[in-house]
Every structure is written in C-alpha cells, then in structure tokens.
PDB file of C-alpha atoms in Angstrom:
ATOM      1  CA  MET A   1      -0.049   0.021  -0.096  1.00  0.00           C
ATOM      2  CA  ASN A   2       1.290   3.428  -0.983  1.00  0.00           C
ATOM      3  CA  ALA A   3       2.093   5.764   1.889  1.00  0.00           C
ATOM      4  CA  SER A   4      -0.010   8.928   1.826  1.00  0.00           C
ATOM      5  CA  ARG A   5       1.747  11.916   0.489  1.00  0.00           C
ATOM      6  CA  PRO A   6       1.794  15.077   2.524  1.00  0.00           C
ATOM      7  CA  ARG A   7      -0.702  17.828   1.151  1.00  0.00           C
ATOM      8  CA  PRO A   8       0.903  20.909  -0.456  1.00  0.00           C
ATOM      9  CA  TRP A   9       1.296  23.803   1.738  1.00  0.00           C
ATOM     10  CA  TYR A  10      -0.989  25.889  -0.359  1.00  0.00           C
ATOM     11  CA  ARG A  11      -3.775  23.443   0.316  1.00  0.00           C
ATOM     12  CA  THR A  12      -3.178  23.350   4.161  1.00  0.00           C
ATOM     13  CA  ALA A  13      -2.502  27.046   4.798  1.00  0.00           C
ATOM     14  CA  PRO A  14      -5.530  28.956   5.958  1.00  0.00           C
ATOM     15  CA  ARG A  15      -7.161  31.011   3.211  1.00  0.00           C
ATOM     16  CA  ARG A  16      -7.057  34.230   5.189  1.00  0.00           C
ATOM     17  CA  ARG A  17      -3.195  33.819   5.525  1.00  0.00           C
ATOM     18  CA  LEU A  18      -2.875  33.445   1.774  1.00  0.00           C
ATOM     19  CA  LEU A  19      -4.823  36.653   1.096  1.00  0.00           C
ATOM     20  CA  ARG A  20      -3.092  38.670   3.919  1.00  0.00           C
ATOM     21  CA  ARG A  21      -0.890  41.443   2.257  1.00  0.00           C
ATOM     22  CA  PRO A  22       2.712  41.938   3.315  1.00  0.00           C
ATOM     23  CA  PRO A  23       3.157  44.700   5.904  1.00  0.00           C
ATOM     24  CA  ALA A  24       5.219  46.704   3.426  1.00  0.00           C
ATOM     25  CA  SER A  25       2.358  46.927   1.054  1.00  0.00           C
ATOM     26  CA  ARG A  26       0.061  48.288   3.718  1.00  0.00           C
ATOM     27  CA  SER A  27       2.583  50.949   4.679  1.00  0.00           C
ATOM     28  CA  ALA A  28       2.925  52.087   1.136  1.00  0.00           C
ATOM     29  CA  ARG A  29      -0.847  52.359   0.734  1.00  0.00           C
ATOM     30  CA  ALA A  30      -1.110  54.442   3.900  1.00  0.00           C
ATOM     31  CA  LEU A  31       1.793  56.761   2.755  1.00  0.00           C
ATOM     32  CA  CYS A  32       0.056  57.294  -0.629  1.00  0.00           C
ATOM     33  CA  ALA A  33      -3.290  58.087   1.152  1.00  0.00           C
ATOM     34  CA  ALA A  34      -1.572  60.557   3.377  1.00  0.00           C
ATOM     35  CA  LEU A  35       0.176  62.224   0.553  1.00  0.00           C
ATOM     36  CA  LEU A  36      -2.955  62.458  -1.452  1.00  0.00           C
ATOM     37  CA  VAL A  37      -4.906  64.044   1.535  1.00  0.00           C
ATOM     38  CA  ALA A  38      -2.024  66.564   2.101  1.00  0.00           C
ATOM     39  CA  ALA A  39      -2.085  67.546  -1.615  1.00  0.00           C
ATOM     40  CA  THR A  40      -5.826  67.913  -1.690  1.00  0.00           C
ATOM     41  CA  VAL A  41      -5.665  70.091   1.521  1.00  0.00           C
ATOM     42  CA  ALA A  42      -2.905  72.278  -0.040  1.00  0.00           C
ATOM     43  CA  ALA A  43      -4.767  72.746  -3.317  1.00  0.00           C
ATOM     44  CA  LEU A  44      -7.887  73.768  -1.513  1.00  0.00           C
ATOM     45  CA  ALA A  45      -5.953  76.194   0.703  1.00  0.00           C
ATOM     46  CA  TRP A  46      -4.376  77.715  -2.478  1.00  0.00           C
ATOM     47  CA  LEU A  47      -7.728  78.118  -4.043  1.00  0.00           C
ATOM     48  CA  TRP A  48      -9.055  79.833  -0.965  1.00  0.00           C
ATOM     49  CA  TYR A  49      -6.220  81.979   0.068  1.00  0.00           C
ATOM     50  CA  GLY A  50      -4.537  82.493  -3.412  1.00  0.00           C
ATOM     51  CA  THR A  51      -0.804  83.199  -3.828  1.00  0.00           C
ATOM     52  CA  PRO A  52       0.702  84.413  -0.566  1.00  0.00           C
ATOM     53  CA  TYR A  53       2.021  87.946  -0.511  1.00  0.00           C
ATOM     54  CA  PRO A  54       5.808  88.194  -0.060  1.00  0.00           C
ATOM     55  CA  LYS A  55       7.136  89.624   3.218  1.00  0.00           C
ATOM     56  CA  SER A  56       7.977  93.261   3.094  1.00  0.00           C
ATOM     57  CA  ASP A  57      10.874  95.282   4.748  1.00  0.00           C
ATOM     58  CA  PRO A  58       9.377  98.837   5.010  1.00  0.00           C
ATOM     59  CA  ASP A  59      12.706 100.433   5.941  1.00  0.00           C
ATOM     60  CA  ARG A  60      14.415  98.992   2.849  1.00  0.00           C
ATOM     61  CA  ILE A  61      11.626  99.934   0.545  1.00  0.00           C
ATOM     62  CA  ALA A  62      11.503 103.396   2.040  1.00  0.00           C
ATOM     63  CA  ALA A  63      15.249 103.844   1.276  1.00  0.00           C
ATOM     64  CA  GLN A  64      14.709 102.899  -2.339  1.00  0.00           C
ATOM     65  CA  LEU A  65      11.743 105.149  -2.779  1.00  0.00           C
ATOM     66  CA  LYS A  66      13.820 108.030  -1.238  1.00  0.00           C
ATOM     67  CA  ASP A  67      16.623 107.421  -3.616  1.00  0.00           C
ATOM     68  CA  GLN A  68      14.377 107.712  -6.595  1.00  0.00           C
ATOM     69  CA  ALA A  69      12.751 110.816  -5.147  1.00  0.00           C
ATOM     70  CA  ARG A  70      16.123 112.403  -4.553  1.00  0.00           C
ATOM     71  CA  ARG A  71      17.590 111.530  -7.955  1.00  0.00           C
ATOM     72  CA  ALA A  72      14.430 112.920  -9.637  1.00  0.00           C
ATOM     73  CA  TYR A  73      14.634 116.077  -7.667  1.00  0.00           C
ATOM     74  CA  ASP A  74      18.223 116.595  -8.617  1.00  0.00           C
ATOM     75  CA  GLU A  75      17.563 115.964 -12.190  1.00  0.00           C
ATOM     76  CA  ALA A  76      14.777 118.439 -12.176  1.00  0.00           C
ATOM     77  CA  ALA A  77      17.230 121.177 -11.338  1.00  0.00           C
ATOM     78  CA  LEU A  78      14.552 123.543 -10.049  1.00  0.00           C
ATOM     79  CA  PRO A  79      15.735 127.160  -9.587  1.00  0.00           C
ATOM     80  CA  GLY A  80      16.542 127.825  -5.890  1.00  0.00           C
ATOM     81  CA  ARG A  81      15.713 124.160  -4.905  1.00  0.00           C
ATOM     82  CA  PRO A  82      12.381 124.906  -3.551  1.00  0.00           C
ATOM     83  CA  GLU A  83      10.656 122.906  -0.854  1.00  0.00           C
ATOM     84  CA  VAL A  84       8.409 120.131  -2.005  1.00  0.00           C
ATOM     85  CA  GLU A  85       4.787 119.425  -1.125  1.00  0.00           C
ATOM     86  CA  ARG A  86       3.884 116.116   0.401  1.00  0.00           C
ATOM     87  CA  GLY A  87       7.252 114.402   0.253  1.00  0.00           C
ATOM     88  CA  ARG A  88       6.456 111.340   2.483  1.00  0.00           C
ATOM     89  CA  VAL A  89       6.112 107.571   2.125  1.00  0.00           C
ATOM     90  CA  GLU A  90       2.584 106.403   2.296  1.00  0.00           C
ATOM     91  CA  THR A  91       1.021 103.011   2.157  1.00  0.00           C
ATOM     92  CA  GLY A  92      -1.680 101.803  -0.262  1.00  0.00           C
ATOM     93  CA  THR A  93      -4.508  99.223  -0.091  1.00  0.00           C
ATOM     94  CA  CYS A  94      -3.979  95.588  -1.017  1.00  0.00           C
ATOM     95  CA  TYR A  95      -6.699  93.162  -1.382  1.00  0.00           C
ATOM     96  CA  TYR A  96      -7.375  89.458  -0.533  1.00  0.00           C
ATOM     97  CA  ARG A  97      -6.528  86.877  -3.139  1.00  0.00           C
ATOM     98  CA  GLY A  98      -8.010  83.587  -4.152  1.00  0.00           C
ATOM     99  CA  LEU A  99     -11.752  82.712  -3.562  1.00  0.00           C
ATOM    100  CA  ARG A 100     -11.326  84.377  -0.167  1.00  0.00           C
ATOM    101  CA  SER A 101     -11.559  87.694  -1.987  1.00  0.00           C
ATOM    102  CA  LEU A 102     -15.198  86.976  -2.739  1.00  0.00           C
ATOM    103  CA  ALA A 103     -15.988  87.055   0.957  1.00  0.00           C
ATOM    104  CA  HIS A 104     -14.040  90.344   1.361  1.00  0.00           C
ATOM    105  CA  ILE A 105     -14.955  92.471  -1.627  1.00  0.00           C
ATOM    106  CA  ASP A 106     -13.583  95.942  -1.619  1.00  0.00           C
ATOM    107  CA  ARG A 107     -12.001  95.199   1.789  1.00  0.00           C
ATOM    108  CA  GLY A 108      -8.241  95.787   2.097  1.00  0.00           C
ATOM    109  CA  ARG A 109      -5.982  93.849   4.222  1.00  0.00           C
ATOM    110  CA  SER A 110      -4.404  95.624   7.236  1.00  0.00           C
ATOM    111  CA  ASP A 111      -1.402  93.316   7.282  1.00  0.00           C
ATOM    112  CA  VAL A 112      -0.523  93.805   3.658  1.00  0.00           C
ATOM    113  CA  ARG A 113       0.248  97.137   2.030  1.00  0.00           C
ATOM    114  CA  SER A 114       1.935  98.811  -0.942  1.00  0.00           C
ATOM    115  CA  PHE A 115       4.204 101.895  -0.702  1.00  0.00           C
ATOM    116  CA  ARG A 116       4.481 105.137  -2.503  1.00  0.00           C
ATOM    117  CA  LEU A 117       6.485 108.319  -2.191  1.00  0.00           C
ATOM    118  CA  ALA A 118       5.185 111.336  -4.085  1.00  0.00           C
ATOM    119  CA  TRP A 119       6.455 114.910  -4.194  1.00  0.00           C
ATOM    120  CA  GLN A 120       5.506 117.977  -6.170  1.00  0.00           C
ATOM    121  CA  VAL A 121       6.561 121.664  -6.680  1.00  0.00           C
ATOM    122  CA  ARG A 122       4.228 124.237  -8.072  1.00  0.00           C
ATOM    123  CA  ALA A 123       4.860 127.138 -10.533  1.00  0.00           C
ATOM    124  CA  VAL A 124       7.712 125.357 -12.420  1.00  0.00           C
ATOM    125  CA  PRO A 125       8.387 126.995 -15.809  1.00  0.00           C
ATOM    126  CA  GLU A 126       7.793 124.837 -18.850  1.00  0.00           C
ATOM    127  CA  ASP A 127      11.399 124.932 -20.142  1.00  0.00           C
ATOM    128  CA  VAL A 128      12.757 123.914 -16.703  1.00  0.00           C
ATOM    129  CA  ALA A 129      10.113 121.061 -16.434  1.00  0.00           C
ATOM    130  CA  ARG A 130      10.803 119.655 -19.825  1.00  0.00           C
ATOM    131  CA  SER A 131      14.646 119.679 -19.334  1.00  0.00           C
ATOM    132  CA  GLY A 132      14.112 117.867 -15.945  1.00  0.00           C
ATOM    133  CA  LEU A 133      11.926 115.240 -17.476  1.00  0.00           C
ATOM    134  CA  GLN A 134      14.383 114.670 -20.277  1.00  0.00           C
ATOM    135  CA  ARG A 135      17.218 114.143 -17.801  1.00  0.00           C
ATOM    136  CA  MET A 136      15.133 111.688 -15.754  1.00  0.00           C
ATOM    137  CA  ARG A 137      14.010 109.727 -18.718  1.00  0.00           C
ATOM    138  CA  ALA A 138      17.490 109.421 -20.036  1.00  0.00           C
ATOM    139  CA  ARG A 139      18.716 108.041 -16.643  1.00  0.00           C
ATOM    140  CA  LEU A 140      15.954 105.488 -16.440  1.00  0.00           C
ATOM    141  CA  GLU A 141      16.547 104.239 -19.937  1.00  0.00           C
ATOM    142  CA  ARG A 142      20.214 103.939 -19.227  1.00  0.00           C
ATOM    143  CA  GLU A 143      19.421 101.794 -16.217  1.00  0.00           C
ATOM    144  CA  GLY A 144      17.226  99.529 -18.237  1.00  0.00           C
ATOM    145  CA  TRP A 145      13.845 100.673 -17.098  1.00  0.00           C
ATOM    146  CA  THR A 146      10.945 100.207 -19.522  1.00  0.00           C
ATOM    147  CA  SER A 147       8.539 102.871 -20.731  1.00  0.00           C
ATOM    148  CA  VAL A 148       4.948 101.978 -20.211  1.00  0.00           C
ATOM    149  CA  GLY A 149       3.247 105.226 -20.854  1.00  0.00           C
ATOM    150  CA  SER A 150       3.829 108.827 -21.829  1.00  0.00           C
ATOM    151  CA  GLY A 151       1.847 112.023 -21.332  1.00  0.00           C
ATOM    152  CA  VAL A 152      -1.116 112.530 -23.688  1.00  0.00           C
ATOM    153  CA  ASP A 153      -2.368 115.967 -22.705  1.00  0.00           C
ATOM    154  CA  ARG A 154       0.666 116.861 -20.530  1.00  0.00           C
ATOM    155  CA  PRO A 155       4.455 116.286 -20.645  1.00  0.00           C
ATOM    156  CA  GLY A 156       5.479 113.181 -18.628  1.00  0.00           C
ATOM    157  CA  PHE A 157       5.993 109.411 -18.597  1.00  0.00           C
ATOM    158  CA  ARG A 158       5.718 106.284 -16.605  1.00  0.00           C
ATOM    159  CA  PHE A 159       8.486 103.720 -16.254  1.00  0.00           C
ATOM    160  CA  ARG A 160       8.485 100.124 -14.963  1.00  0.00           C
ATOM    161  CA  ASN A 161      11.470  98.432 -13.321  1.00  0.00           C
ATOM    162  CA  PRO A 162      11.937  95.009 -15.108  1.00  0.00           C
ATOM    163  CA  GLY A 163      13.965  93.701 -12.279  1.00  0.00           C
ATOM    164  CA  ALA A 164      11.347  94.373  -9.595  1.00  0.00           C
ATOM    165  CA  GLY A 165       9.237  91.227  -9.956  1.00  0.00           C
ATOM    166  CA  ASP A 166       6.579  90.445  -7.357  1.00  0.00           C
ATOM    167  CA  ASP A 167       8.706  90.223  -4.374  1.00  0.00           C
ATOM    168  CA  GLY A 168       7.497  93.363  -2.522  1.00  0.00           C
ATOM    169  CA  GLU A 169      11.099  94.412  -2.016  1.00  0.00           C
ATOM    170  CA  HIS A 170      11.835  96.841  -5.035  1.00  0.00           C
ATOM    171  CA  VAL A 171      10.489  99.880  -6.463  1.00  0.00           C
ATOM    172  CA  GLU A 172       8.222  98.892  -9.491  1.00  0.00           C
ATOM    173  CA  HIS A 173       7.222 102.119 -11.168  1.00  0.00           C
ATOM    174  CA  VAL A 174       8.167 105.801 -11.362  1.00  0.00           C
ATOM    175  CA  ASP A 175       5.880 108.432 -12.745  1.00  0.00           C
ATOM    176  CA  ALA A 176       6.815 112.071 -13.580  1.00  0.00           C
ATOM    177  CA  ARG A 177       4.455 114.792 -14.919  1.00  0.00           C
ATOM    178  CA  TRP A 178       4.199 118.474 -15.560  1.00  0.00           C
ATOM    179  CA  TYR A 179       0.837 120.123 -15.299  1.00  0.00           C
ATOM    180  CA  ARG A 180       0.567 123.226 -17.538  1.00  0.00           C
ATOM    181  CA  GLU A 181      -2.323 124.667 -15.739  1.00  0.00           C
ATOM    182  CA  THR A 182      -0.606 125.236 -12.373  1.00  0.00           C
ATOM    183  CA  GLY A 183       3.021 124.523 -13.475  1.00  0.00           C
ATOM    184  CA  THR A 184       3.138 121.634 -10.986  1.00  0.00           C
ATOM    185  CA  TYR A 185       6.042 119.246 -11.408  1.00  0.00           C
ATOM    186  CA  ALA A 186       5.115 115.911  -9.800  1.00  0.00           C
ATOM    187  CA  VAL A 187       7.012 112.776  -9.351  1.00  0.00           C
ATOM    188  CA  SER A 188       5.838 109.435  -7.692  1.00  0.00           C
ATOM    189  CA  ALA A 189       7.610 106.146  -6.999  1.00  0.00           C
ATOM    190  CA  TYR A 190       5.768 102.947  -6.307  1.00  0.00           C
ATOM    191  CA  ALA A 191       6.491  99.544  -4.687  1.00  0.00           C
ATOM    192  CA  GLY A 192       4.252  96.587  -4.780  1.00  0.00           C
ATOM    193  CA  CYS A 193       2.140  94.814  -2.038  1.00  0.00           C
ATOM    194  CA  GLY A 194       3.979  92.956   0.686  1.00  0.00           C
ATOM    195  CA  LYS A 195       3.194  91.529   4.140  1.00  0.00           C
ATOM    196  CA  LEU A 196       4.088  93.956   6.833  1.00  0.00           C
ATOM    197  CA  PRO A 197       6.232  92.947   9.849  1.00  0.00           C
ATOM    198  CA  ASP A 198       4.471  92.690  13.262  1.00  0.00           C
ATOM    199  CA  GLY A 199       4.163  95.961  15.085  1.00  0.00           C
ATOM    200  CA  PHE A 200       4.572  98.190  12.057  1.00  0.00           C
ATOM    201  CA  TYR A 201       2.496 101.441  12.364  1.00  0.00           C
ATOM    202  CA  GLU A 202       2.740 103.856   9.511  1.00  0.00           C
ATOM    203  CA  TYR A 203       2.122 107.150  11.349  1.00  0.00           C
ATOM    204  CA  THR A 204       4.887 106.614  13.999  1.00  0.00           C
ATOM    205  CA  TRP A 205       7.220 105.160  11.423  1.00  0.00           C
ATOM    206  CA  SER A 206      10.574 107.017  11.543  1.00  0.00           C
ATOM    207  CA  GLU A 207      11.443 106.542   7.855  1.00  0.00           C
ATOM    208  CA  ARG A 208       8.080 107.927   6.728  1.00  0.00           C
ATOM    209  CA  ASN A 209       9.118 111.573   5.936  1.00  0.00           C
ATOM    210  CA  TRP A 210      11.467 112.856   3.198  1.00  0.00           C
ATOM    211  CA  ALA A 211      12.713 116.212   1.910  1.00  0.00           C
ATOM    212  CA  PRO A 212      15.397 117.131  -0.560  1.00  0.00           C
ATOM    213  CA  ALA A 213      18.729 118.125   0.902  1.00  0.00           C
ATOM    214  CA  ALA A 214      19.105 121.799   1.438  1.00  0.00           C
ATOM    215  CA  VAL A 215      21.819 123.882  -0.264  1.00  0.00           C
ATOM    216  CA  PRO A 216      23.750 126.848   1.272  1.00  0.00           C
ATOM    217  CA  GLY A 217      22.157 130.226   0.711  1.00  0.00           C
ATOM    218  CA  ALA A 218      18.761 131.729   1.175  1.00  0.00           C
ATOM    219  CA  PRO A 219      15.893 129.890  -0.381  1.00  0.00           C
ATOM    220  CA  VAL A 220      14.397 131.266  -3.691  1.00  0.00           C
ATOM    221  CA  THR A 221      10.664 131.417  -4.139  1.00  0.00           C
ATOM    222  CA  PRO A 222       9.686 129.774  -7.252  1.00  0.00           C
ATOM    223  CA  PRO A 223       8.086 131.971 -10.149  1.00  0.00           C
ATOM    224  CA  ALA A 224       4.261 132.470 -10.267  1.00  0.00           C
ATOM    225  CA  ALA A 225       2.310 130.053 -12.409  1.00  0.00           C
ATOM    226  CA  ARG A 226       1.645 131.194 -15.940  1.00  0.00           C
ATOM    227  CA  SER A 227      -1.695 131.026 -17.617  1.00  0.00           C
ATOM    228  CA  ALA A 228      -2.335 128.113 -19.898  1.00  0.00           C
ATOM    229  CA  THR A 229      -4.449 130.325 -22.126  1.00  0.00           C
ATOM    230  CA  PRO A 230      -2.401 131.480 -25.240  1.00  0.00           C
ATOM    231  CA  ARG A 231      -2.157 135.199 -25.604  1.00  0.00           C
TER     232      ARG A 231
END
C-alpha cells in the first residue's frame, strides 16, 4: 500500500493567511493616502487664500523710494531748490487673493500694504520742467527701465522696473508729470504689495518723511504760475 503523501502547503494554509498582504504593502498604501490628503488640502488652501504675498521690509523699501525721489529732484534742477509738497512715504491698499476675496469684496488687508512716495513743486516754468523730464527719462533708460506710458495731454511718462518682480522688495514704477495749468512738477515712485512685519505702524514710522537736501544760501521763491491760455 502506498504511503499517503503530505498535502501541498497551499492546500493546508488557511485562506486568510494566503490573502493577507505583506506589511510593506500596507505601509505604502497608507503613505500614498496621506500624501493624497495633504495635496488635496494644499490645493484647497491655495484656491481659498490665493498666492501668498511676499514679506515686506518697509525700511528697505523706503530707502529705495527716497533714492528715486532724490535723484528725480536733482535731475529736475529747479531754480533755488524750492521745498516740496507732500514728500512722504505712504502705504496703499492691497486686497485678499483667491476665492477668499469673494468674501471680502472691496475690503483691504491691514497686514499687507503697498508703498508710494510722491512729491511736487508748483509754478515750475515749462522749459525747466521739460529739461528735468528729459534728464530723468535718459537716466531710467540707461538703467534698463521700460517705458509703459507717456503724457497725452501733459508732458510726462511712466517707467517700470523690469527687475522688480513680485517680491515686494523693489521699486516697481516711477511716474513724472508736468501740469501746464498750475506749473506743477510731480514725481511718484511705487513699490508693490507685501506683508508687513508685526508691530509696524505707519504714522509713527521714523522712515516715513522725506525732503530734498538743503543747499547753502537763502531759499528762492519759485516764479508764479503762468496762464495756460495762449495770448
């Protein structure tokens, strides 16, 4: 009589043991699931909040704005170097991004601001204004700035800094105009939106004010504005 042969292992092993997945396979599936959840959460957050604003250094931005203001004032070569009106760094409104903006329509963010420095002098003669604008334009072109607009009904221009990007750390635009009606020579420099550091308060900010450097001698009063009506 033939001796009975042992049954193959796959016939004797419990079925649940054969169907059980290796521990490594379960770990991989859990990791993939966790990554998928994280990616979904990140995508939803991006859709809701939008692209985050870069961090801003107000003192650094103010120094750049003041440098542009000083150079433009020197290039204007105004007779007697009169005092400027305004001449301070101010912040501008920046808005919410992403789908969150729909819940805050026309509401600016208090923790994100843009920066602008503007100055102006009245009663500047036309020949002086045009010469100053030409010098300023020539300097910006030498430095690689790009013209994005010119005066239509008044002499002037607007230039963009191609190296500024969207980092909130550089001057993005400068604008210069001469208004024939009042003889006002006006210059503005802008920096884009950035997230303010904690504790920043514009009205007690030590770097807020700016004025052109004085020169020796008594100040000279600028000439009176000329009428824009031809005679």
